[in-house]
Coordinates of C-alpha atoms and ligand atoms in Angstrom, one line a residue:
M1 CA 17.9 -40.1 -1.6
A2 CA 14.5 -40.5 -3.1
M3 CA 13.2 -44.0 -3.3
N4 CA 11.6 -45.0 -6.5
A5 CA 9.1 -47.8 -6.1
A6 CA 8.8 -48.1 -9.9
A7 CA 12.4 -49.3 -10.1
A8 CA 11.1 -52.7 -8.9
P9 CA 14.4 -54.1 -7.6
D10 CA 14.4 -57.8 -6.9
A11 CA 15.7 -57.6 -3.3
P12 CA 14.2 -60.3 -1.1
L13 CA 11.0 -59.6 0.8
V14 CA 11.9 -61.5 4.0
Y15 CA 14.6 -60.5 6.5
S16 CA 15.8 -61.4 9.9
A17 CA 15.8 -58.7 12.6
E18 CA 19.5 -58.9 12.6
E19 CA 19.7 -58.2 8.9
I20 CA 17.3 -55.2 9.3
L21 CA 19.7 -53.8 12.0
T22 CA 22.9 -54.3 10.0
D23 CA 25.0 -51.2 9.3
P24 CA 26.3 -50.4 5.8
E25 CA 30.1 -50.6 5.3
V26 CA 31.8 -47.4 6.4
R27 CA 35.4 -46.4 6.4
E28 CA 35.2 -43.7 9.1
P29 CA 32.7 -43.3 11.9
L30 CA 30.7 -40.1 12.5
V31 CA 32.0 -38.1 15.4
A32 CA 29.8 -35.2 16.5
N33 CA 31.4 -32.6 18.7
G34 CA 33.5 -35.3 20.3
V35 CA 30.6 -37.8 20.6
R36 CA 30.8 -41.1 18.6
C37 CA 27.5 -41.3 16.7
H38 CA 25.8 -43.8 14.4
G39 CA 26.4 -43.9 10.7
G40 CA 29.7 -43.0 9.0
F41 CA 31.5 -42.2 5.7
D42 CA 32.1 -44.7 2.9
A43 CA 35.3 -45.0 0.7
D44 CA 34.0 -42.0 -1.4
G45 CA 33.5 -39.9 1.8
R46 CA 29.7 -40.1 1.4
Y47 CA 27.6 -40.2 4.6
R48 CA 25.8 -43.6 5.1
S49 CA 22.9 -43.8 7.5
P50 CA 23.0 -46.5 10.2
R51 CA 21.3 -49.9 9.8
T52 CA 20.5 -49.4 6.1
R53 CA 22.5 -52.2 4.5
H54 CA 19.4 -54.3 4.1
R55 CA 16.7 -51.9 5.4
L56 CA 16.7 -49.6 2.4
P57 CA 16.6 -52.3 -0.3
A58 CA 14.0 -54.1 1.8
I59 CA 11.7 -51.0 1.9
R60 CA 12.2 -50.5 -1.8
A61 CA 11.2 -54.1 -2.5
W62 CA 8.1 -53.9 -0.3
Q63 CA 7.1 -50.7 -2.1
A64 CA 7.7 -52.3 -5.5
R65 CA 5.4 -55.1 -4.4
L66 CA 2.7 -52.7 -3.5
A67 CA 3.0 -51.1 -6.9
R68 CA 2.9 -54.5 -8.7
D69 CA -0.3 -55.3 -6.8
G70 CA -1.8 -52.0 -8.0
D71 CA -2.0 -50.6 -4.4
G72 CA -1.1 -47.0 -3.8
L73 CA 1.5 -45.6 -1.4
V74 CA 0.1 -43.1 1.1
D75 CA 1.7 -39.7 0.7
I76 CA 1.3 -36.8 3.1
P77 CA 0.8 -33.6 1.1
R78 CA 3.7 -31.2 1.8
A79 CA 1.3 -28.3 1.7
L80 CA 0.0 -29.5 5.1
I81 CA 3.4 -29.0 6.8
P82 CA 3.1 -26.0 9.2
P83 CA 6.0 -23.5 9.2
Q84 CA 8.6 -23.6 11.9
Y85 CA 8.2 -21.1 14.8
P86 CA 10.3 -19.1 15.1
N87 CA 11.1 -19.1 11.4
A88 CA 14.7 -18.8 10.1
A89 CA 14.6 -15.0 9.7
Q90 CA 13.2 -14.6 13.2
T91 CA 15.8 -17.0 14.7
K92 CA 18.7 -15.2 12.9
L93 CA 17.4 -11.9 14.2
L94 CA 17.4 -13.1 17.8
L95 CA 20.9 -14.5 17.4
R96 CA 22.2 -11.3 15.8
E97 CA 20.8 -9.4 18.8
G98 CA 22.5 -11.6 21.3
V99 CA 19.2 -13.3 22.4
R100 CA 20.3 -16.9 22.4
D101 CA 18.1 -18.5 25.1
P102 CA 15.0 -19.1 22.9
V103 CA 17.1 -20.6 20.1
V104 CA 18.9 -22.9 22.6
R105 CA 15.5 -23.9 24.0
T106 CA 14.1 -24.7 20.5
L107 CA 17.2 -26.8 19.6
T108 CA 17.1 -28.6 22.9
M109 CA 13.4 -29.3 22.5
I110 CA 14.1 -30.9 19.1
S111 CA 16.8 -33.1 20.6
I112 CA 14.5 -34.2 23.4
I113 CA 11.7 -35.0 20.9
E114 CA 14.2 -37.0 18.9
G115 CA 15.2 -39.0 22.0
F116 CA 11.6 -39.7 22.8
G117 CA 11.3 -41.4 19.4
A118 CA 12.7 -44.4 21.1
I119 CA 9.2 -45.2 22.5
I120 CA 8.4 -46.7 19.1
R121 CA 10.2 -49.9 20.3
D122 CA 7.6 -50.2 23.1
V123 CA 4.7 -50.4 20.6
R124 CA 3.2 -53.9 20.9
V125 CA 2.7 -55.6 17.6
P126 CA -0.5 -57.7 17.8
E127 CA -1.1 -61.0 16.1
L128 CA -1.6 -59.6 12.6
G129 CA -2.3 -63.0 11.1
Q130 CA -5.5 -63.1 13.2
L131 CA -6.5 -59.5 12.8
L132 CA -6.1 -59.1 9.0
I133 CA -7.9 -61.2 6.4
E134 CA -5.2 -61.2 3.8
P135 CA -1.7 -62.6 4.6
C136 CA 1.2 -60.4 5.5
D137 CA 4.1 -62.5 4.5
G138 CA 6.9 -60.6 2.7
T139 CA 5.6 -57.2 3.7
S140 CA 7.0 -54.4 5.9
L141 CA 4.1 -55.1 8.3
A142 CA 5.5 -58.5 9.0
H143 CA 8.9 -56.9 10.0
L144 CA 7.6 -54.1 12.3
G145 CA 8.4 -56.1 15.4
G146 CA 11.3 -57.9 13.6
G147 CA 13.7 -55.0 13.3
L148 CA 11.9 -52.0 11.9
F149 CA 10.7 -50.5 15.1
E150 CA 14.0 -51.3 16.8
A151 CA 16.1 -49.7 14.1
H152 CA 13.9 -46.6 14.2
A153 CA 14.3 -46.4 18.1
R154 CA 18.1 -46.7 17.8
D155 CA 18.3 -44.1 15.1
E156 CA 16.5 -41.6 17.3
A157 CA 17.9 -42.1 20.7
G158 CA 21.3 -43.8 20.0
H159 CA 22.4 -47.3 20.9
R160 CA 25.1 -48.5 23.3
D161 CA 28.2 -46.4 22.7
Q162 CA 26.8 -44.7 19.6
G163 CA 24.8 -41.4 19.8
G164 CA 21.7 -41.0 17.6
H165 CA 19.6 -38.0 16.6
K166 CA 19.3 -36.8 20.2
Q167 CA 23.0 -36.5 20.5
M168 CA 23.5 -35.2 16.9
W169 CA 21.1 -32.3 17.5
E170 CA 22.9 -31.5 20.7
A171 CA 26.1 -31.5 18.8
A172 CA 24.7 -29.2 16.1
R173 CA 23.5 -26.8 18.8
D174 CA 26.8 -26.9 20.7
L175 CA 28.9 -26.4 17.5
A176 CA 26.8 -23.5 16.2
L177 CA 26.3 -21.7 19.5
E178 CA 29.6 -22.7 21.2
N179 CA 28.4 -25.0 24.0
P180 CA 25.6 -22.7 25.4
T181 CA 24.1 -23.0 28.8
V182 CA 21.0 -25.1 28.4
P183 CA 18.0 -24.0 30.5
G184 CA 17.1 -26.6 33.1
D185 CA 13.3 -26.6 32.5
V186 CA 13.0 -27.6 28.9
L187 CA 12.4 -31.3 29.6
M188 CA 9.9 -30.5 32.4
R189 CA 7.8 -28.3 30.1
F190 CA 7.8 -31.0 27.4
M191 CA 6.7 -33.6 29.9
G192 CA 3.9 -31.4 31.2
R193 CA 2.6 -30.9 27.7
R194 CA 2.8 -34.7 26.9
N195 CA 0.7 -35.5 29.9
A196 CA -1.9 -32.9 29.0
S197 CA -2.4 -34.4 25.6
R198 CA -3.2 -37.9 26.7
G199 CA -6.6 -39.7 26.8
R200 CA -8.0 -39.1 23.4
E201 CA -11.1 -41.1 22.5
R202 CA -10.6 -44.1 20.2
A203 CA -11.5 -43.5 16.5
F204 CA -12.3 -47.2 15.8
P205 CA -13.6 -48.9 18.9
Q206 CA -14.8 -51.8 16.8
L207 CA -11.2 -52.8 16.1
D208 CA -8.9 -54.8 18.3
E209 CA -7.5 -52.2 20.8
G210 CA -3.8 -53.2 20.3
L211 CA -4.1 -53.0 16.5
E212 CA -5.8 -49.6 16.7
R213 CA -3.2 -48.3 19.1
M214 CA -0.3 -49.5 16.9
L215 CA -1.8 -48.0 13.7
Q216 CA -2.6 -44.7 15.5
T217 CA 1.0 -44.5 16.8
M218 CA 2.3 -45.2 13.3
A219 CA 0.1 -42.6 11.7
T220 CA 1.1 -40.0 14.3
V221 CA 4.8 -40.8 14.0
L222 CA 4.6 -40.7 10.1
V223 CA 3.0 -37.2 10.3
V224 CA 5.5 -36.0 12.8
E225 CA 8.4 -37.3 10.7
V226 CA 7.0 -35.6 7.6
F227 CA 6.4 -32.3 9.4
A228 CA 10.0 -32.5 10.7
E229 CA 11.1 -31.8 7.2
N230 CA 10.4 -28.1 7.8
T231 CA 12.4 -28.2 11.1
F232 CA 15.4 -29.7 9.3
A233 CA 15.2 -27.1 6.5
W234 CA 15.0 -24.4 9.3
G235 CA 17.9 -26.0 11.2
Q236 CA 20.2 -26.1 8.1
Q237 CA 19.3 -22.5 7.1
V238 CA 20.1 -21.2 10.6
L239 CA 23.0 -23.3 11.7
S240 CA 24.9 -23.1 8.4
D241 CA 24.7 -19.3 8.3
P242 CA 28.2 -17.9 9.1
E243 CA 26.6 -14.7 10.4
V244 CA 25.0 -16.5 13.3
S245 CA 26.7 -19.9 13.6
A246 CA 30.2 -20.5 15.0
D247 CA 30.6 -23.7 12.9
P248 CA 28.5 -23.3 9.8
G249 CA 30.1 -26.2 8.0
G250 CA 30.0 -28.7 10.9
A251 CA 26.6 -27.8 12.4
G252 CA 24.9 -27.6 9.0
A253 CA 26.3 -30.9 7.9
M254 CA 25.1 -32.6 11.1
V255 CA 21.5 -31.6 10.4
G256 CA 22.0 -32.9 6.9
Y257 CA 23.1 -36.3 8.2
I258 CA 20.0 -36.5 10.5
R259 CA 17.9 -35.5 7.6
A260 CA 19.2 -38.4 5.5
D261 CA 18.6 -40.9 8.4
E262 CA 14.9 -39.8 8.5
N263 CA 14.2 -41.0 5.0
P264 CA 13.9 -44.7 5.9
H265 CA 11.5 -43.8 8.8
V266 CA 9.1 -42.0 6.6
E267 CA 9.3 -44.7 3.9
Y268 CA 8.8 -47.8 6.1
L269 CA 5.9 -46.2 8.0
R270 CA 4.0 -45.1 4.8
T271 CA 4.7 -48.5 3.3
A272 CA 3.3 -50.4 6.3
L273 CA 0.3 -48.1 6.5
S274 CA -0.3 -48.6 2.8
E275 CA -0.1 -52.4 3.2
V276 CA -2.9 -52.2 5.9
R277 CA -4.8 -49.9 3.6
A278 CA -4.8 -52.6 0.9
R279 CA -6.1 -55.2 3.3
T280 CA -9.3 -56.0 5.3
L281 CA -9.4 -55.8 9.1
R282 CA -11.4 -58.0 11.4
S283 CA -13.6 -56.3 13.9
V284 CA -13.9 -57.6 17.5
A285 CA -17.6 -58.4 16.8
G286 CA -16.7 -60.8 14.0
G287 CA -17.3 -58.4 11.1
T288 CA -14.8 -56.7 8.7
I289 CA -13.7 -53.1 8.0
P290 CA -11.7 -52.1 4.9
G291 CA -8.1 -51.1 5.9
R292 CA -8.5 -48.0 3.8
T293 CA -11.3 -46.7 6.0
V294 CA -9.1 -47.2 9.1
V295 CA -5.8 -45.9 7.7
D296 CA -7.4 -42.8 6.0
G297 CA -9.5 -42.1 9.1
L298 CA -6.5 -42.2 11.4
L299 CA -4.4 -40.1 9.1
H300 CA -7.2 -37.6 8.6
R301 CA -7.7 -37.2 12.3
T302 CA -4.0 -36.9 13.1
L303 CA -3.4 -34.4 10.3
H304 CA -6.4 -32.3 11.2
S305 CA -5.3 -32.1 14.8
L306 CA -1.5 -31.6 14.3
T307 CA -1.9 -29.0 11.6
T308 CA -3.7 -26.8 14.1
E309 CA -2.2 -27.9 17.4
R310 CA 1.5 -28.0 16.5
P311 CA 2.0 -24.4 15.3
R312 CA 0.1 -23.2 18.3
Q313 CA 2.1 -25.3 20.7
Q314 CA 5.5 -24.2 19.2
R315 CA 4.4 -20.6 19.4
E316 CA 3.2 -21.0 23.0
D317 CA 6.4 -22.8 24.1
L318 CA 8.6 -20.2 22.7
R319 CA 6.6 -17.2 23.8
A320 CA 6.4 -18.4 27.4
S321 CA 9.9 -17.0 28.0
L322 CA 10.5 -14.8 25.0
G323 CA 9.9 -11.5 26.7
E324 CA 12.2 -12.4 29.5
S325 CA 15.0 -13.5 27.1
M326 CA 14.7 -10.4 24.9
R327 CA 15.9 -8.3 27.8
A328 CA 19.4 -9.3 26.7
A329 CA 18.9 -7.1 23.6
R330 CA 19.9 -3.5 23.3
D331 CA 16.4 -2.4 22.6
P332 CA 14.0 -5.1 23.6
R333 CA 10.8 -3.3 22.5
H334 CA 12.1 -2.6 19.1
L335 CA 13.3 -6.2 18.8
A336 CA 9.9 -7.5 19.8
E337 CA 8.2 -5.5 17.0
E338 CA 10.8 -6.5 14.4
F339 CA 10.4 -10.2 15.5
D340 CA 6.6 -10.2 15.2
A341 CA 6.7 -8.4 11.9
L342 CA 8.8 -11.4 10.5
E343 CA 6.2 -14.0 11.6
T344 CA 5.0 -16.4 8.9
H345 CA 1.2 -16.3 8.7
W346 CA -0.2 -19.7 7.8
T347 CA -3.6 -21.3 7.9
P348 CA -3.8 -25.1 7.4
P349 CA -5.4 -26.1 4.1
A350 CA -9.1 -26.9 4.3
R351 CA -8.7 -30.5 3.4
T352 CA -6.2 -33.2 4.5
G353 CA -6.7 -35.4 1.4
F354 CA -7.7 -38.3 3.7
E355 CA -11.4 -37.3 4.3
P356 CA -13.8 -40.2 4.6
V357 CA -15.4 -41.1 1.3
D358 CA -19.2 -40.8 1.3
P359 CA -20.4 -44.3 0.3
T360 CA -23.5 -42.9 -1.3
S361 CA -21.7 -40.8 -3.8
Ligands
FE2_1 FE1 15.1 -38.5 14.1
FE2_2 FE1 12.8 -40.2 12.6

């Protein structure tokens, strides 16, 4: 479902929050391993993502407007996406050897991270009219607090009686691995790591703090959403393999539905960041800063740290209990060697593509 800004559809540029949150028409709801989830299937049997009846045309219209104004749309280079650890070959090896615990942990961690995506609704949207020089009417920026953050939060964590991505990943895990026992310490480890990564210095202390915090969160979430593409590809590869999955059709399709739902997240975030990039921000001291300096600076900082930190964290998380789990195998030492030999070696590219421009050159 690629969105083509050049198509310039004439959908309206202004929506109520209710419209942004409206579901498309579906004939049949999505039920994941007995849990009613969001989204559903239309008359042609095609999966439709939740809350996209107006949200998708709206994003396309805002993108078309950026293109008409000659402003670019930020794009995270796919070469920056770190490989998933363990990779698909390593994961399948573990499952074939009856070592399920690390895979159950990884899938549970993914579902927890999805659920935490709901914090996007707690991001306070500051008075943009006072903090930006150019007006924001008819932009995605003007709709962040008016439906876009809320739709995103509901997609990730579920809403009322409908499960979201958290429940859909749990279903994919439980279908493929036949309702495995989930280790009790996955959430605790995740929380410990979250607390340890707090308290970073501000990149743009000359900006209104609320504005910087919102833009930093959006930049981080955009990068995490784009990086998740490798996780989804990994999930589909593993969970739809009949050799290691008990329900290759059902579990693989579930990951495919989640993947489709992520598209509007990536698209509205990069649209809104691009709209800021095309504007001028007021500093607290009464001066101005080009939006481009701020957005590129935040993306550069986020990409630089996540391309190095994320692969290391994933590896550490898994290896903390890998040796213990491998004892379930017939020949643990041989398995460990084979597992390590399959590792994907990867170094982040030297440049993020968002390096600050030297004003003297
Ligand atoms: Fe998600
Ligand atoms: Fe998402």
